[in-house]
CSV table of N, CA, C and O in Angstrom, one decimal:
chain,number,residue,atom,x,y,z
A,18,MET,N,118.2,127.4,106.2
A,18,MET,CA,118.6,126.1,106.4
A,18,MET,C,116.9,125.2,106.4
A,18,MET,O,116.2,126.0,106.7
A,19,THR,N,117.3,124.1,105.9
A,19,THR,CA,115.7,123.2,105.9
A,19,THR,C,115.5,122.8,107.5
A,19,THR,O,115.8,122.6,107.9
A,20,GLU,N,114.1,123.1,107.1
A,20,GLU,CA,113.4,122.6,109.0
A,20,GLU,C,112.9,121.6,109.0
A,20,GLU,O,112.1,121.2,107.7
A,21,LEU,N,113.2,120.8,109.7
A,21,LEU,CA,112.3,119.4,110.1
A,21,LEU,C,110.7,119.9,110.3
A,21,LEU,O,110.4,120.4,111.6
A,22,ASP,N,109.5,119.3,110.1
A,22,ASP,CA,108.2,119.1,110.5
A,22,ASP,C,108.3,118.9,112.1
A,22,ASP,O,108.4,117.5,112.8
A,23,PRO,N,108.1,119.7,112.7
A,23,PRO,CA,108.1,119.3,114.4
A,23,PRO,C,106.9,118.2,114.6
A,23,PRO,O,107.3,117.5,115.8
A,24,VAL,N,105.3,118.1,113.8
A,24,VAL,CA,105.0,117.1,114.1
A,24,VAL,C,105.1,115.4,113.7
A,24,VAL,O,105.0,114.8,114.7
A,25,ILE,N,105.9,115.7,112.9
A,25,ILE,CA,106.8,114.2,112.6
A,25,ILE,C,107.9,114.1,113.0
A,25,ILE,O,108.4,112.8,113.1
A,26,HIS,N,108.8,114.9,113.4
A,26,HIS,CA,109.9,114.5,113.9
A,26,HIS,C,110.2,114.2,115.4
A,26,HIS,O,111.0,113.3,115.1
A,27,ALA,N,108.8,113.8,116.4
A,27,ALA,CA,109.0,113.4,117.5
A,27,ALA,C,109.1,111.9,117.1
A,27,ALA,O,108.4,111.3,116.1
A,28,GLN,N,110.0,111.3,117.7
A,28,GLN,CA,110.1,109.8,117.2
A,28,GLN,C,109.0,108.7,116.9
A,28,GLN,O,109.3,108.0,115.9
A,29,ALA,N,108.3,109.0,117.8
A,29,ALA,CA,107.1,108.2,117.7
A,29,ALA,C,106.2,108.3,116.8
A,29,ALA,O,105.9,107.5,116.1
A,30,ARG,N,105.6,109.5,116.9
A,30,ARG,CA,105.2,110.1,115.5
A,30,ARG,C,106.1,109.5,114.3
A,30,ARG,O,105.0,109.1,113.5
A,31,LEU,N,107.3,109.8,114.1
A,31,LEU,CA,107.9,109.3,113.1
A,31,LEU,C,107.4,108.2,112.4
A,31,LEU,O,107.8,107.8,111.4
A,32,ARG,N,107.8,107.2,113.3
A,32,ARG,CA,107.7,105.8,113.3
A,32,ARG,C,106.6,105.6,112.7
A,32,ARG,O,106.1,104.9,112.3
A,33,VAL,N,105.3,106.3,113.8
A,33,VAL,CA,104.0,106.2,112.9
A,33,VAL,C,103.7,106.6,111.3
A,33,VAL,O,103.2,105.4,110.5
A,34,THR,N,104.3,107.6,111.1
A,34,THR,CA,104.2,108.1,109.8
A,34,THR,C,104.9,107.5,108.7
A,34,THR,O,104.6,106.6,107.5
A,35,ALA,N,106.0,106.6,109.1
A,35,ALA,CA,106.7,105.9,108.1
A,35,ALA,C,106.0,104.6,108.2
A,35,ALA,O,106.2,104.2,106.7
A,36,THR,N,105.7,104.1,109.2
A,36,THR,CA,104.8,102.8,109.0
A,36,THR,C,103.4,103.1,108.2
A,36,THR,O,103.5,102.1,107.1
A,37,LEU,N,103.0,104.2,108.8
A,37,LEU,CA,101.9,104.2,107.5
A,37,LEU,C,102.0,104.5,105.9
A,37,LEU,O,101.1,104.1,105.3
A,38,ALA,N,102.8,105.3,106.0
A,38,ALA,CA,103.6,105.8,104.4
A,38,ALA,C,104.1,104.0,103.6
A,38,ALA,O,104.2,104.5,102.6
A,39,ALA,N,104.3,103.3,104.6
A,39,ALA,CA,104.7,101.9,103.4
A,39,ALA,C,103.7,101.4,103.0
A,39,ALA,O,103.7,100.9,102.1
A,40,LEU,N,102.4,101.8,103.5
A,40,LEU,CA,101.2,101.4,102.6
A,40,LEU,C,100.9,101.9,101.7
A,40,LEU,O,101.1,102.9,101.7
A,41,ASP,N,100.2,101.3,100.6
A,41,ASP,CA,99.9,102.0,99.1
A,41,ASP,C,98.6,103.2,99.7
A,41,ASP,O,98.3,103.6,100.6
A,42,ASP,N,98.6,104.3,98.5
A,42,ASP,CA,97.8,105.3,99.1
A,42,ASP,C,96.7,104.7,99.2
A,42,ASP,O,96.1,103.6,98.0
A,43,GLY,N,96.3,105.3,100.1
A,43,GLY,CA,94.0,104.7,100.6
A,43,GLY,C,94.3,103.9,101.2
A,43,GLY,O,93.0,103.2,101.7
A,44,ASP,N,95.3,103.1,101.4
A,44,ASP,CA,95.4,101.9,102.3
A,44,ASP,C,95.2,102.1,103.7
A,44,ASP,O,95.9,103.4,104.3
A,45,ARG,N,95.0,101.4,104.6
A,45,ARG,CA,94.4,101.8,106.0
A,45,ARG,C,95.1,100.2,106.9
A,45,ARG,O,95.2,99.4,106.5
A,46,MET,N,95.3,100.6,108.4
A,46,MET,CA,95.6,100.1,108.9
A,46,MET,C,94.7,99.4,111.1
A,46,MET,O,94.5,100.7,110.8
A,47,THR,N,94.5,98.6,110.9
A,47,THR,CA,93.8,98.6,112.6
A,47,THR,C,94.8,99.2,113.3
A,47,THR,O,96.4,99.0,113.6
A,48,PHE,N,94.3,99.8,114.4
A,48,PHE,CA,94.9,100.2,115.5
A,48,PHE,C,95.6,98.8,116.0
A,48,PHE,O,97.3,99.5,116.4
A,49,PRO,N,95.2,97.7,116.3
A,49,PRO,CA,95.8,97.1,117.4
A,49,PRO,C,97.1,96.3,116.4
A,49,PRO,O,98.2,96.2,116.8
A,50,ARG,N,97.1,96.5,115.1
A,50,ARG,CA,98.0,95.8,114.5
A,50,ARG,C,99.2,96.8,114.2
A,50,ARG,O,100.8,96.6,114.4
A,51,LEU,N,98.6,98.4,114.0
A,51,LEU,CA,99.7,99.2,114.3
A,51,LEU,C,100.4,99.7,115.5
A,51,LEU,O,101.6,99.2,115.9
A,52,GLN,N,99.8,99.3,116.5
A,52,GLN,CA,99.9,99.1,118.4
A,52,GLN,C,100.9,98.0,117.9
A,52,GLN,O,102.5,98.2,118.2
A,53,GLU,N,100.9,96.6,117.7
A,53,GLU,CA,101.9,95.6,117.8
A,53,GLU,C,103.2,95.8,116.6
A,53,GLU,O,104.1,95.8,117.5
A,54,LEU,N,103.2,96.2,115.2
A,54,LEU,CA,104.2,96.6,114.8
A,54,LEU,C,105.3,97.7,115.5
A,54,LEU,O,106.0,97.3,115.5
A,55,LEU,N,104.5,98.7,116.1
A,55,LEU,CA,105.1,99.9,116.8
A,55,LEU,C,105.7,99.4,118.0
A,55,LEU,O,106.9,100.4,118.9
A,56,GLY,N,105.5,98.4,118.8
A,56,GLY,CA,105.7,98.0,120.0
A,56,GLY,C,105.1,99.4,121.4
A,56,GLY,O,105.8,99.2,122.3
A,57,MET,N,104.0,99.7,121.1
A,57,MET,CA,103.8,100.6,121.8
A,57,MET,C,102.5,100.8,122.7
A,57,MET,O,101.9,99.7,121.8
A,58,THR,N,102.5,101.3,123.9
A,58,THR,CA,101.5,101.4,124.7
A,58,THR,C,99.8,101.8,123.9
A,58,THR,O,100.4,102.6,123.1
A,59,ALA,N,98.6,101.5,124.2
A,59,ALA,CA,97.8,101.8,123.4
A,59,ALA,C,97.4,103.3,123.4
A,59,ALA,O,96.8,104.3,122.9
A,60,GLY,N,97.5,103.5,124.9
A,60,GLY,CA,97.5,104.9,125.4
A,60,GLY,C,99.0,105.9,124.9
A,60,GLY,O,98.6,106.9,124.5
A,61,ASN,N,99.9,105.7,124.6
A,61,ASN,CA,101.1,106.6,124.1
A,61,ASN,C,100.6,106.4,122.7
A,61,ASN,O,100.7,107.5,121.9
A,62,LEU,N,100.2,105.2,121.8
A,62,LEU,CA,99.8,105.4,120.6
A,62,LEU,C,98.9,106.1,119.8
A,62,LEU,O,99.1,107.0,119.3
A,63,SER,N,97.7,106.4,120.6
A,63,SER,CA,96.6,107.3,121.2
A,63,SER,C,96.8,108.8,120.9
A,63,SER,O,96.5,109.5,120.4
A,64,THR,N,98.2,109.0,121.6
A,64,THR,CA,98.5,110.3,122.0
A,64,THR,C,98.9,110.5,120.4
A,64,THR,O,99.0,111.9,120.3
A,65,HIS,N,99.9,110.3,120.2
A,65,HIS,CA,100.6,110.6,119.1
A,65,HIS,C,99.6,110.8,118.2
A,65,HIS,O,99.8,110.9,117.1
A,66,LEU,N,98.3,109.6,117.9
A,66,LEU,CA,97.6,109.8,116.9
A,66,LEU,C,97.0,110.9,117.1
A,66,LEU,O,96.8,111.5,115.7
A,67,ARG,N,97.2,111.3,118.2
A,67,ARG,CA,95.9,112.9,118.3
A,67,ARG,C,96.7,114.0,117.2
A,67,ARG,O,95.8,114.4,116.6
A,68,LYS,N,97.8,113.7,117.9
A,68,LYS,CA,98.5,115.1,117.3
A,68,LYS,C,98.8,114.8,115.9
A,68,LYS,O,98.7,116.2,114.9
A,69,LEU,N,98.9,113.7,115.7
A,69,LEU,CA,98.9,113.6,113.7
A,69,LEU,C,97.4,114.1,113.2
A,69,LEU,O,97.4,114.7,112.0
A,70,GLU,N,96.8,113.5,113.7
A,70,GLU,CA,95.2,113.8,113.9
A,70,GLU,C,94.7,115.1,113.4
A,70,GLU,O,94.3,115.5,112.3
A,71,ASP,N,95.2,115.9,114.5
A,71,ASP,CA,95.2,117.6,114.8
A,71,ASP,C,95.8,118.0,113.0
A,71,ASP,O,95.1,119.1,113.2
A,72,ALA,N,96.8,117.7,113.2
A,72,ALA,CA,97.6,118.1,112.0
A,72,ALA,C,97.0,118.0,110.7
A,72,ALA,O,97.7,118.5,109.4
A,73,GLY,N,95.9,116.7,110.3
A,73,GLY,CA,95.1,116.4,109.2
A,73,GLY,C,96.4,115.3,108.8
A,73,GLY,O,96.2,115.3,107.1
A,74,TYR,N,97.3,115.0,109.2
A,74,TYR,CA,98.4,113.6,108.8
A,74,TYR,C,97.6,112.4,108.9
A,74,TYR,O,98.3,111.6,107.8
A,75,VAL,N,96.8,111.9,109.6
A,75,VAL,CA,96.1,110.7,109.6
A,75,VAL,C,94.6,110.7,109.7
A,75,VAL,O,94.4,112.0,110.2
A,76,ALA,N,94.3,110.3,109.3
A,76,ALA,CA,92.8,110.0,109.4
A,76,ALA,C,92.2,108.8,110.4
A,76,ALA,O,92.5,107.6,110.0
A,77,ILE,N,91.2,108.7,111.4
A,77,ILE,CA,90.8,107.5,112.1
A,77,ILE,C,89.7,106.9,112.0
A,77,ILE,O,88.6,108.5,111.5
A,78,THR,N,89.5,105.9,111.5
A,78,THR,CA,87.8,105.5,111.0
A,78,THR,C,87.8,104.1,112.3
A,78,THR,O,88.5,103.8,112.5
A,79,LYS,N,86.4,104.5,112.6
A,79,LYS,CA,86.0,104.0,114.0
A,79,LYS,C,84.5,103.3,113.5
A,79,LYS,O,83.9,104.0,112.4
A,80,THR,N,84.5,101.8,113.5
A,80,THR,CA,83.5,101.0,112.3
A,80,THR,C,83.2,99.7,113.5
A,80,THR,O,83.9,99.5,114.7
A,81,HIS,N,82.5,98.9,112.8
A,81,HIS,CA,82.1,97.7,113.3
A,81,HIS,C,82.2,96.4,112.3
A,81,HIS,O,81.8,96.9,111.4
A,82,GLN,N,82.4,95.4,112.9
A,82,GLN,CA,83.2,94.3,111.9
A,82,GLN,C,82.0,93.2,113.0
A,82,GLN,O,82.5,92.8,113.7
A,83,ARG,N,80.9,93.1,111.9
A,83,ARG,CA,80.0,92.1,113.1
A,83,ARG,C,79.7,92.8,113.7
A,83,ARG,O,79.4,94.2,114.1
A,84,ARG,N,79.8,92.6,115.7
A,84,ARG,CA,79.3,93.9,116.2
A,84,ARG,C,81.0,94.3,117.3
A,84,ARG,O,80.9,95.0,117.9
A,85,THR,N,82.0,93.9,116.8
A,85,THR,CA,83.2,94.1,117.3
A,85,THR,C,83.4,95.4,116.9
A,85,THR,O,83.6,95.7,115.7
A,86,PRO,N,84.1,96.2,117.7
A,86,PRO,CA,84.2,97.9,117.2
A,86,PRO,C,85.7,97.9,116.6
A,86,PRO,O,86.9,96.9,117.1
A,87,VAL,N,85.9,98.5,115.4
A,87,VAL,CA,87.3,98.7,115.1
A,87,VAL,C,87.7,99.6,114.5
A,87,VAL,O,86.6,100.3,114.3
A,88,THR,N,89.0,100.4,114.8
A,88,THR,CA,89.8,101.4,114.6
A,88,THR,C,90.7,101.3,113.5
A,88,THR,O,91.4,100.3,113.6
A,89,PHE,N,90.4,101.7,112.2
A,89,PHE,CA,91.2,102.1,111.1
A,89,PHE,C,92.0,103.3,111.3
A,89,PHE,O,91.7,104.4,111.3
A,90,VAL,N,93.4,103.3,111.0
A,90,VAL,CA,93.9,104.6,110.8
A,90,VAL,C,94.9,104.4,109.5
A,90,VAL,O,95.3,103.4,109.0
A,91,GLU,N,95.1,105.8,108.9
A,91,GLU,CA,95.4,105.9,107.4
A,91,GLU,C,95.8,107.1,107.4
A,91,GLU,O,95.6,108.0,108.1
A,92,LEU,N,97.1,107.3,106.4
A,92,LEU,CA,97.7,108.2,106.2
A,92,LEU,C,97.4,108.7,105.5
A,92,LEU,O,96.8,108.4,104.4
A,93,THR,N,96.5,110.3,105.5
A,93,THR,CA,96.1,111.2,104.4
A,93,THR,C,96.9,111.7,103.4
A,93,THR,O,98.3,111.5,103.8
A,94,ARG,N,96.4,112.6,102.3
A,94,ARG,CA,97.4,113.0,101.2
A,94,ARG,C,97.8,114.2,101.8
A,94,ARG,O,99.5,114.0,101.3
A,95,THR,N,97.6,114.8,102.7
A,95,THR,CA,98.2,116.1,103.5
A,95,THR,C,99.5,115.2,104.0
A,95,THR,O,100.6,115.5,103.9
A,96,GLY,N,99.2,113.8,104.9
A,96,GLY,CA,100.4,113.5,105.9
A,96,GLY,C,101.5,112.3,104.8
A,96,GLY,O,102.6,112.7,105.5
A,97,ARG,N,100.6,112.0,103.7
A,97,ARG,CA,101.8,111.5,102.9
A,97,ARG,C,102.7,112.6,102.7
A,97,ARG,O,104.0,112.4,102.1
A,98,ARG,N,102.3,113.8,101.7
A,98,ARG,CA,103.3,115.0,101.7
A,98,ARG,C,104.0,115.4,102.4
A,98,ARG,O,105.3,115.5,102.2
A,99,ALA,N,103.6,115.4,103.4
A,99,ALA,CA,104.0,115.9,104.9
A,99,ALA,C,105.4,114.9,105.3
A,99,ALA,O,106.5,115.6,105.3
A,100,PHE,N,105.0,113.8,104.9
A,100,PHE,CA,105.8,113.0,104.9
A,100,PHE,C,107.1,113.0,104.3
A,100,PHE,O,108.4,113.0,104.5
A,101,GLU,N,106.9,113.1,102.5
A,101,GLU,CA,107.5,113.2,102.0
A,101,GLU,C,108.2,114.2,102.1
A,101,GLU,O,109.8,114.6,101.8
A,102,ASP,N,108.0,115.3,102.2
A,102,ASP,CA,108.7,116.3,102.6
A,102,ASP,C,109.7,116.5,103.3
A,102,ASP,O,111.0,116.7,103.5
A,103,TYR,N,109.1,115.8,104.9
A,103,TYR,CA,109.9,115.5,105.9
A,103,TYR,C,111.4,114.9,105.5
A,103,TYR,O,112.6,115.5,105.9
A,104,THR,N,111.1,113.7,104.7
A,104,THR,CA,112.6,112.9,104.2
A,104,THR,C,113.1,113.6,103.5
A,104,THR,O,114.4,113.5,103.2
A,105,ALA,N,112.7,114.2,102.3
A,105,ALA,CA,113.6,115.6,101.7
A,105,ALA,C,114.3,116.2,102.4
A,105,ALA,O,115.4,116.7,102.2
A,106,ALA,N,114.2,117.1,103.2
A,106,ALA,CA,114.5,118.0,104.4
A,106,ALA,C,115.7,117.5,104.9
A,106,ALA,O,116.2,117.8,104.9
A,107,LEU,N,115.6,116.3,105.4
A,107,LEU,CA,116.5,115.1,106.2
A,107,LEU,C,117.1,115.1,105.7
A,107,LEU,O,118.7,114.8,105.9
A,108,ARG,N,117.4,114.4,104.0
A,108,ARG,CA,118.3,114.3,102.9
A,108,ARG,C,119.4,115.5,102.8
A,108,ARG,O,120.1,115.5,102.9
A,109,ALA,N,118.6,116.7,102.6
A,109,ALA,CA,119.3,117.9,102.5
A,109,ALA,C,120.2,118.3,103.7
A,109,ALA,O,121.2,118.9,103.8
A,110,LEU,N,119.6,118.0,105.0
A,110,LEU,CA,120.3,118.2,106.0
A,110,LEU,C,121.4,117.1,106.0
A,110,LEU,O,122.7,117.7,106.8
A,111,LEU,N,121.3,116.1,105.7
A,111,LEU,CA,122.3,115.0,105.9
A,111,LEU,C,123.3,115.4,104.5
A,111,LEU,O,124.8,115.0,104.9
A,112,ASP,N,123.1,115.8,103.5
A,112,ASP,CA,123.9,116.1,102.6
A,112,ASP,C,123.7,117.4,101.9
A,112,ASP,O,123.1,117.7,101.0
A,113,PRO,N,124.2,118.5,102.4
A,113,PRO,CA,123.5,120.2,102.2
A,113,PRO,C,124.3,120.3,100.2
A,113,PRO,O,122.9,121.2,100.0
A,114,ALA,N,124.8,119.3,99.9
A,114,ALA,CA,124.5,119.7,98.4
A,114,ALA,C,123.8,119.2,97.8
A,114,ALA,O,123.2,119.2,96.3
A,115,THR,N,123.0,118.3,98.1
A,115,THR,CA,121.5,118.1,97.6
A,115,THR,C,120.3,118.7,97.6
A,115,THR,O,120.3,119.7,98.6
A,116,ASP,N,119.9,119.4,96.4
A,116,ASP,CA,118.9,120.6,96.1
A,116,ASP,C,117.6,119.7,96.8
A,116,ASP,O,117.2,118.4,96.0
A,117,PRO,N,117.0,119.7,98.0
A,117,PRO,CA,116.1,119.2,98.5
A,117,PRO,C,114.5,119.1,97.0
A,117,PRO,O,113.7,118.2,97.2
A,118,SER,N,114.6,120.2,96.4
A,118,SER,CA,113.3,119.7,94.9
A,118,SER,C,113.7,118.7,93.9
A,118,SER,O,113.2,118.5,93.5
A,119,GLU,N,115.3,118.6,94.2
A,119,GLU,CA,115.7,117.3,93.3
A,119,GLU,C,115.2,115.9,94.0
A,119,GLU,O,115.5,114.6,93.0
A,120,VAL,N,114.9,115.8,95.1
A,120,VAL,CA,114.9,114.9,95.6
A,120,VAL,C,113.5,113.7,95.6
A,120,VAL,O,112.4,114.7,95.9
A,121,SER,N,113.2,112.9,95.3
A,121,SER,CA,112.3,112.2,94.9
A,121,SER,C,112.0,111.3,95.8
A,121,SER,O,112.7,110.3,96.2
A,122,SER,N,110.6,110.7,96.2
A,122,SER,CA,110.0,109.9,97.2
A,122,SER,C,110.0,108.5,96.4
A,122,SER,O,109.5,108.8,95.1
């Protein structure tokens, strides 16, 4: 039986990962923009990002634009691969006749 990645499987983290996966490889998004898109509180988003970061799925970059602090979030290569594997596993669970190795993203 195919297992779903428990780090991604939590609804909020799945939403974060799916949103970041929609970006081109190497692109990033500001924390406030991600928060706005997902309709999450800053604290809730931070908690889920920490779990994703601990797993190596997202990279957080804190910098400044002029004198204003800015936090960028991006999906790492590991995170993108984990999301692709997650979606393939989900497809396999929904359609057991599908071989997960044949599903391409």
